[in-house]
JSON list of C-alpha atoms in Angstrom, two decimals:
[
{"chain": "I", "resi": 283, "resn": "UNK", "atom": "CA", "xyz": [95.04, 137.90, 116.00]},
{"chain": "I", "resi": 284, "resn": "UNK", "atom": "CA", "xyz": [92.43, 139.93, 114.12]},
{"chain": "I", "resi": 285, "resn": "UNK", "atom": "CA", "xyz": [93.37, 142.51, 112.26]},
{"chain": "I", "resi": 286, "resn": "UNK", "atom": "CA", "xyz": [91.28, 145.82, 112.02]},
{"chain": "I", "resi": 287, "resn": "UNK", "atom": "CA", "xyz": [90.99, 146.83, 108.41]},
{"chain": "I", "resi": 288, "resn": "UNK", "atom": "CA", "xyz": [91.60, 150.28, 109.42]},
{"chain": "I", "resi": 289, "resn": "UNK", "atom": "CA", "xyz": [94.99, 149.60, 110.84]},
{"chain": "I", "resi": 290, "resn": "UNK", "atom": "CA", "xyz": [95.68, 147.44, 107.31]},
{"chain": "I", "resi": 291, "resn": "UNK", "atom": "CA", "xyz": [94.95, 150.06, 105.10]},
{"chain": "I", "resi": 292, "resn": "UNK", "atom": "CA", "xyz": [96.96, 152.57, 107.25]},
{"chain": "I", "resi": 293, "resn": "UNK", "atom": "CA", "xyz": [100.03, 150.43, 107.15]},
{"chain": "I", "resi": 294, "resn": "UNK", "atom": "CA", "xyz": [99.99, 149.36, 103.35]},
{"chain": "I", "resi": 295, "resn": "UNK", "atom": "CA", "xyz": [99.22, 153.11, 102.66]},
{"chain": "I", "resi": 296, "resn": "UNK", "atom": "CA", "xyz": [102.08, 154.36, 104.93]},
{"chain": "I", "resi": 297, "resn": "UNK", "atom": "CA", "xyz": [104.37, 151.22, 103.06]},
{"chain": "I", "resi": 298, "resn": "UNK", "atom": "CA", "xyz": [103.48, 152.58, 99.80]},
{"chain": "I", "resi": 299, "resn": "UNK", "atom": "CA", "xyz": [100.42, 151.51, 98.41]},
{"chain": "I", "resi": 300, "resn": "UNK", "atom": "CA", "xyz": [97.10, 153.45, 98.87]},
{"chain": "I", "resi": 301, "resn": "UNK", "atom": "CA", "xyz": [94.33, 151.96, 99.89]},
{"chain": "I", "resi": 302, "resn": "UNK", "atom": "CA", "xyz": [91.30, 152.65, 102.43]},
{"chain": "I", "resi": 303, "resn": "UNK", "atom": "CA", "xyz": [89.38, 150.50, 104.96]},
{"chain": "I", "resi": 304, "resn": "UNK", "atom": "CA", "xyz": [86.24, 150.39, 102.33]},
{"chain": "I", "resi": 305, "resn": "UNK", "atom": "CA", "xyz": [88.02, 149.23, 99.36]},
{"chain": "I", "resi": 306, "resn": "UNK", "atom": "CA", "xyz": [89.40, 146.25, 101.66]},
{"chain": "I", "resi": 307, "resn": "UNK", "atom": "CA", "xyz": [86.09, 145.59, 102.96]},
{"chain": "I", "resi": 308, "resn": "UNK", "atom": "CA", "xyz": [84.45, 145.50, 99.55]},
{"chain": "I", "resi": 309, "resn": "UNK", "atom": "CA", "xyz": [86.70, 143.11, 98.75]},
{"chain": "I", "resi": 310, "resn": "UNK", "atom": "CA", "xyz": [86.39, 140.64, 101.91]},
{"chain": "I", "resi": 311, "resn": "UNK", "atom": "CA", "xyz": [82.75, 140.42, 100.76]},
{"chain": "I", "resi": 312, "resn": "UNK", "atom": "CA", "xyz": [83.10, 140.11, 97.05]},
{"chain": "I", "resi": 313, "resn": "UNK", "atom": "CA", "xyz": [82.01, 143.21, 96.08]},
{"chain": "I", "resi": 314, "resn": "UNK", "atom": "CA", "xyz": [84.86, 144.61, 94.52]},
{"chain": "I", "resi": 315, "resn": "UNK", "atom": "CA", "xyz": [88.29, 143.34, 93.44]},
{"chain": "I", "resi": 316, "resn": "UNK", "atom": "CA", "xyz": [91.69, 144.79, 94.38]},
{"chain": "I", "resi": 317, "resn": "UNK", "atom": "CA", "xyz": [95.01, 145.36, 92.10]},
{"chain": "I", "resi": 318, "resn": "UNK", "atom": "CA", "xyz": [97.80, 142.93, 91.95]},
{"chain": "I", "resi": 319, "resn": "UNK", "atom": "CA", "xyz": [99.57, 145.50, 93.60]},
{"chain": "I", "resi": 320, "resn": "UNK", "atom": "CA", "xyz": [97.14, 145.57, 96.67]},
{"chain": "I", "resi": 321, "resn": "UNK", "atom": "CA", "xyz": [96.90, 142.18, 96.73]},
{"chain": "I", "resi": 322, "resn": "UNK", "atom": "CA", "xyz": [100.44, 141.71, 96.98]},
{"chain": "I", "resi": 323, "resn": "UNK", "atom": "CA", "xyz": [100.82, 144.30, 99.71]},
{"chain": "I", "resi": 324, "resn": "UNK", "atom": "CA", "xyz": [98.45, 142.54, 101.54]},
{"chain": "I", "resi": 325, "resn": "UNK", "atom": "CA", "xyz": [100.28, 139.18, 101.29]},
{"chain": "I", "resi": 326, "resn": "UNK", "atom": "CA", "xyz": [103.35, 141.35, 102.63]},
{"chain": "I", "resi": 327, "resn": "UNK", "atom": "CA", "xyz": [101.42, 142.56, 105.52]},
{"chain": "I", "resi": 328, "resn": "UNK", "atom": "CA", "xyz": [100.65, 138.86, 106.50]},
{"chain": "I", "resi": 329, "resn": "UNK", "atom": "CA", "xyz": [104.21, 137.57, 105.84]},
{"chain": "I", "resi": 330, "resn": "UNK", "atom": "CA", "xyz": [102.79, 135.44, 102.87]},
{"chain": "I", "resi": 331, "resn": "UNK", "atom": "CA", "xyz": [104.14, 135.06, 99.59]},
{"chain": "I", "resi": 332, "resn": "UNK", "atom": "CA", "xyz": [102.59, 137.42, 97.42]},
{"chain": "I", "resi": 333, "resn": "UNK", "atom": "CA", "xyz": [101.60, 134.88, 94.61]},
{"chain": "I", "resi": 334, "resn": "UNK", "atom": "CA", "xyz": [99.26, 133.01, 96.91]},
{"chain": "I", "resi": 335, "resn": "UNK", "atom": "CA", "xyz": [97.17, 136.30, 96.64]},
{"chain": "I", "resi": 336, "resn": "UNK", "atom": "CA", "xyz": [98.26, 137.28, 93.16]},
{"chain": "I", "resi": 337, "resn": "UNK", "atom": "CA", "xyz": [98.65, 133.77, 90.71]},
{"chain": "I", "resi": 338, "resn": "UNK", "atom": "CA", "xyz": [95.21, 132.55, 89.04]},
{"chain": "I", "resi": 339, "resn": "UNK", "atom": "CA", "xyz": [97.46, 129.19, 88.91]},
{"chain": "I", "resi": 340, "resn": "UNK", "atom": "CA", "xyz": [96.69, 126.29, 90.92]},
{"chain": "I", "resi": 341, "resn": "UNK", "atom": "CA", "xyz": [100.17, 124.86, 90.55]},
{"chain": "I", "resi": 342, "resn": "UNK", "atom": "CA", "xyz": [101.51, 128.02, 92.33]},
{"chain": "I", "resi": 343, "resn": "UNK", "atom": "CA", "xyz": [99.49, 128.71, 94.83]},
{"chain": "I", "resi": 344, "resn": "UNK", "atom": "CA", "xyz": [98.24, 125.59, 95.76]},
{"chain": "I", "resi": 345, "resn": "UNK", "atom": "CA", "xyz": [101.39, 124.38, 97.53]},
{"chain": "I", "resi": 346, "resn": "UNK", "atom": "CA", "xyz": [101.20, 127.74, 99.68]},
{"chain": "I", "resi": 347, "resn": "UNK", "atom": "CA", "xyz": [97.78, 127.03, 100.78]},
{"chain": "I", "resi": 348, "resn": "UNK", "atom": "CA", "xyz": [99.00, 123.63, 101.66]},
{"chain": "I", "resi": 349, "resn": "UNK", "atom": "CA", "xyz": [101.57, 125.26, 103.63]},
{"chain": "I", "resi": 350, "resn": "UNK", "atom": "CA", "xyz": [99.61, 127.66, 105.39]},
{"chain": "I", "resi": 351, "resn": "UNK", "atom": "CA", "xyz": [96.70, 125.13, 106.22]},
{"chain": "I", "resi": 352, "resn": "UNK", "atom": "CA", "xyz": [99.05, 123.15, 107.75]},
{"chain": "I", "resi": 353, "resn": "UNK", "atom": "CA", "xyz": [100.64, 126.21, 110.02]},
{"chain": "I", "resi": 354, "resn": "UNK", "atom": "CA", "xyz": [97.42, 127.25, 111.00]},
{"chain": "I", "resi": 355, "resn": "UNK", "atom": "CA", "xyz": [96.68, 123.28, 111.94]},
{"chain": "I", "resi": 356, "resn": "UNK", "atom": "CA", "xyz": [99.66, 123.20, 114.24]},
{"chain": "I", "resi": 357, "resn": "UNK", "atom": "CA", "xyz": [98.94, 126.45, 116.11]},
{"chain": "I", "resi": 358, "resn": "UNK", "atom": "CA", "xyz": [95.40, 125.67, 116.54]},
{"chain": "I", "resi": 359, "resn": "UNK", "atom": "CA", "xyz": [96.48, 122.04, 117.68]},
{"chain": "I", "resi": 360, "resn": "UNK", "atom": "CA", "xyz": [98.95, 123.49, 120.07]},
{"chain": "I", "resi": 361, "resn": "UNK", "atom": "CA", "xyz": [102.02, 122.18, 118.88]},
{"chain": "I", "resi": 362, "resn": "UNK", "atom": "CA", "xyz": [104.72, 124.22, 119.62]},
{"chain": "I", "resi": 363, "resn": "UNK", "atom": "CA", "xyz": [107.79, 122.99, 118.13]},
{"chain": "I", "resi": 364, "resn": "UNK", "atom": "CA", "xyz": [108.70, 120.74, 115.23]},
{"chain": "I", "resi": 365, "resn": "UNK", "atom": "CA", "xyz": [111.49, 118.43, 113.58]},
{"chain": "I", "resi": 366, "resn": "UNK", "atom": "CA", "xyz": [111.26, 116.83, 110.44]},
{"chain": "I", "resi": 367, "resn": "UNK", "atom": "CA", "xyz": [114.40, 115.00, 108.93]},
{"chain": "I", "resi": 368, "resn": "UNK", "atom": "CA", "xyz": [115.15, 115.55, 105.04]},
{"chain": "I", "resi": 369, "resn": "UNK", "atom": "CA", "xyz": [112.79, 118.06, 102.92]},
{"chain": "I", "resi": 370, "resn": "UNK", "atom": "CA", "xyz": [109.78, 118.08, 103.74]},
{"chain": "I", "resi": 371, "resn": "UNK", "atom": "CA", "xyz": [107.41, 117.26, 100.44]},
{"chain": "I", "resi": 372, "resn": "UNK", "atom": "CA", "xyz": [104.01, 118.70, 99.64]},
{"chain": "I", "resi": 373, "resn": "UNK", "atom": "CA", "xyz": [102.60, 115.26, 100.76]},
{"chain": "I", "resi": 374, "resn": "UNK", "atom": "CA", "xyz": [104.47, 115.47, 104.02]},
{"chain": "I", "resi": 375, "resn": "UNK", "atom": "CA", "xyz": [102.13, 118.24, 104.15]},
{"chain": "I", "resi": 376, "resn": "UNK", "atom": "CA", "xyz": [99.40, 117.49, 103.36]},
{"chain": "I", "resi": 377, "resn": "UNK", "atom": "CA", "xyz": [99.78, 114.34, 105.61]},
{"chain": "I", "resi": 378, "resn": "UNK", "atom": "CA", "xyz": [100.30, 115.92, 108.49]},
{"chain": "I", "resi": 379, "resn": "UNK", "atom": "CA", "xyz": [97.40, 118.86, 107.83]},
{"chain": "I", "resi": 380, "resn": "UNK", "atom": "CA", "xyz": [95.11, 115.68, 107.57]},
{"chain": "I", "resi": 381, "resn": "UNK", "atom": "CA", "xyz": [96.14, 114.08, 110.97]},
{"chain": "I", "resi": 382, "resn": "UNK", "atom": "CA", "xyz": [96.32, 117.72, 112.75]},
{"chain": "I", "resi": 383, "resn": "UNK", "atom": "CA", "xyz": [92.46, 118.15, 111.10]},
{"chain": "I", "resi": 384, "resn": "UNK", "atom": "CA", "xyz": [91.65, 114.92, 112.84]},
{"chain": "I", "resi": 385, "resn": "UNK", "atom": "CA", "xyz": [92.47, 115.60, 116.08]},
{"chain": "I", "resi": 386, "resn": "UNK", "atom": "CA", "xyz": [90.78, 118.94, 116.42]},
{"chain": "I", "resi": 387, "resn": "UNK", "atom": "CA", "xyz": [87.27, 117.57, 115.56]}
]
């Protein structure tokens, strides 16, 4: 669901770190950068892990995005429910983000 920046701000400034409904808006349209510190209150917020918002390197957050695409795929695809035997691998991942990608064209 959307999120109103308004009610973001007020609950990472109520959690602990300051910030208002401009600053976050500056930022969604490249105007202005946020902290480490914001950013990884933000990535709280969301229930990320706060390096996907935070690490300039590939290798870190690249597997989260891969992660994350894939989530989204399967909610937006309808799937409900899940099982996958052993560890699943980034290119189980990416595998399946690919077929779930097809199927919603």
């Amino acid at each position: 669901m959307p999120t109103a920046l308004d009610d973001v701000a007020a609950a990472l400034t109520s959690a602990g770190t300051a910030v208002t409904a401009s600053e976050l808006e500056a930022a969604a349209a490249g105007g202005q950068e946020l902290s480490a510190e914001i950013l990884a209150a933000l990535a709280r917020h969301f229930r990320a892990q706060p390096e996907y918002l935070t690490s300039s390197d590939s290798a870190v957050y690249g597997p989260i995005h891969a992660e994350a695409t894939l989530i989204r795929r399967m909610k937006d695809g309808g799937v409900t429910q899940l099982y996958l035997r052993g560890a699943p691998t980034s290119a189980t991942r990416r595998l399946l983000s690919q077929l779930l990608g097809k199927h919603q064209r």
